[in-house]
Amino acid sequence: MALRPAFLPVRVVPDSLEPAAESTSIEIVLPAGPTIRVGRGFDPITLDAVLAVLEARRC
């Protein structure tokens, strides 16, 4: 079965009471349950590899 790209719903919520400009991380909540928190200055290649592993586990 071929994988098809899909759009997933996204909900943006404030992390805390501090202004968004001062926020130091983002949070990604995947449909299967895992949550990934990424700090400022992350390596996009490493994040891509982690997401690929998590997506492969869903199959």
Coordinates of N, CA and C in Angstrom, one line a residue:
M1 N 0.8 -1.2 0.0 CA 0.0 0.0 0.0 C 0.9 1.2 0.0
A2 N 0.7 2.1 -1.0 CA 1.5 3.3 -1.1 C 1.0 4.4 -0.1
L3 N 2.0 5.1 0.5 CA 1.7 6.1 1.4 C 1.2 7.4 0.7
R4 N 0.2 8.0 1.1 CA -0.3 9.2 0.5 C -0.1 10.4 1.4
P5 N 0.4 11.5 0.9 CA 0.5 12.7 1.8 C -0.9 13.1 2.3
A6 N -1.0 13.6 3.5 CA -2.3 14.1 4.0 C -2.1 15.3 4.8
F7 N -3.2 16.1 4.8 CA -3.2 17.3 5.6 C -3.7 16.9 7.0
L8 N -3.1 17.4 8.0 CA -3.5 17.0 9.4 C -4.0 18.3 10.1
P9 N -5.0 18.2 10.9 CA -5.4 19.5 11.6 C -4.3 20.0 12.6
V10 N -4.2 21.3 12.7 CA -3.2 21.9 13.6 C -3.9 22.9 14.5
R11 N -3.6 22.8 15.7 CA -4.2 23.8 16.7 C -3.0 24.5 17.4
V12 N -3.0 25.8 17.3 CA -1.9 26.6 17.9 C -2.4 27.1 19.2
V13 N -1.7 26.7 20.3 CA -2.1 27.2 21.6 C -0.9 27.8 22.3
P14 N -1.2 28.8 23.2 CA 0.0 29.4 23.9 C 0.6 28.4 24.8
D15 N 2.0 28.5 24.9 CA 2.7 27.6 25.8 C 2.6 28.1 27.2
S16 N 2.6 29.4 27.5 CA 2.5 29.9 28.8 C 2.0 31.3 28.7
L17 N 2.1 32.0 29.8 CA 1.7 33.4 29.8 C 2.7 34.4 29.2
E18 N 3.9 33.9 28.9 CA 4.9 34.8 28.3 C 4.6 35.0 26.8
P19 N 5.0 36.2 26.3 CA 4.7 36.5 24.9 C 5.3 35.4 24.0
A20 N 4.7 35.2 22.8 CA 5.1 34.2 21.9 C 6.6 34.5 21.4
A21 N 6.9 35.7 21.2 CA 8.2 36.1 20.7 C 9.4 35.6 21.6
E22 N 9.1 35.4 22.9 CA 10.1 34.9 23.9 C 10.1 33.4 24.0
S23 N 9.1 32.7 23.3 CA 9.1 31.3 23.5 C 10.3 30.7 22.9
T24 N 10.8 29.6 23.6 CA 12.1 29.0 23.2 C 11.9 27.7 22.5
S25 N 10.7 27.2 22.3 CA 10.5 25.9 21.7 C 9.1 25.8 21.0
I26 N 9.0 24.8 20.2 CA 7.8 24.4 19.6 C 7.4 23.0 20.0
E27 N 6.2 22.7 19.9 CA 5.7 21.3 20.3 C 4.9 20.7 19.1
I28 N 5.2 19.5 18.8 CA 4.6 18.8 17.7 C 3.9 17.6 18.3
V29 N 2.6 17.5 18.2 CA 1.8 16.4 18.7 C 1.3 15.6 17.5
L30 N 1.9 14.3 17.4 CA 1.5 13.5 16.3 C 0.2 12.7 16.5
P31 N -0.5 12.4 15.5 CA -1.8 11.7 15.6 C -1.7 10.4 16.4
A32 N -0.6 9.7 16.3 CA -0.4 8.4 17.0 C -0.1 8.6 18.5
G33 N 0.1 9.8 18.9 CA 0.3 10.0 20.3 C 1.6 10.7 20.7
P34 N 2.7 10.4 20.1 CA 4.0 11.0 20.5 C 4.0 12.5 20.4
T35 N 4.6 13.2 21.4 CA 4.8 14.6 21.4 C 6.3 14.9 21.3
I36 N 6.6 15.8 20.4 CA 8.0 16.2 20.2 C 8.2 17.7 20.5
R37 N 9.1 18.0 21.4 CA 9.4 19.4 21.8 C 10.7 19.7 21.2
V38 N 10.8 20.8 20.5 CA 12.0 21.2 19.7 C 12.4 22.6 20.2
G39 N 13.6 22.7 20.7 CA 14.1 24.0 21.2 C 14.6 24.9 20.0
R40 N 14.8 26.1 20.3 CA 15.3 27.1 19.3 C 16.7 26.6 18.9
G41 N 17.0 26.7 17.6 CA 18.3 26.3 17.1 C 18.4 24.8 16.8
F42 N 17.3 24.1 16.7 CA 17.4 22.6 16.4 C 18.0 22.3 15.1
D43 N 18.4 21.1 14.9 CA 18.9 20.6 13.6 C 17.8 20.1 12.8
P44 N 17.4 20.7 11.7 CA 16.3 20.2 10.9 C 16.5 18.8 10.3
I45 N 17.7 18.4 10.0 CA 18.0 17.1 9.4 C 17.7 16.0 10.5
T46 N 18.1 16.3 11.7 CA 17.9 15.4 12.8 C 16.4 15.3 13.1
L47 N 15.7 16.4 13.1 CA 14.2 16.4 13.3 C 13.5 15.6 12.2
D48 N 13.9 15.7 11.0 CA 13.4 15.0 9.9 C 13.6 13.5 10.1
A49 N 14.8 13.1 10.5 CA 15.0 11.7 10.8 C 14.2 11.1 11.9
V50 N 14.0 11.9 13.0 CA 13.1 11.4 14.1 C 11.7 11.3 13.6
L51 N 11.2 12.2 12.9 CA 9.8 12.2 12.4 C 9.6 11.0 11.4
A52 N 10.7 10.7 10.6 CA 10.6 9.5 9.7 C 10.5 8.2 10.5
V53 N 11.3 8.1 11.6 CA 11.2 6.9 12.4 C 9.8 6.7 13.0
L54 N 9.3 7.8 13.6 CA 8.0 7.8 14.2 C 6.9 7.5 13.2
E55 N 7.0 8.0 12.0 CA 6.0 7.7 11.0 C 6.1 6.2 10.6
A56 N 7.3 5.7 10.5 CA 7.4 4.3 10.1 C 6.8 3.3 11.2
R57 N 6.8 3.7 12.4 CA 6.2 2.9 13.5 C 4.7 2.8 13.4
R58 N 4.1 3.8 12.7 CA 2.6 3.8 12.6 C 2.2 2.7 11.7
C59 N 3.0 2.2 10.8 CA 2.6 1.2 9.8 C 2.5 -0.2 10.4

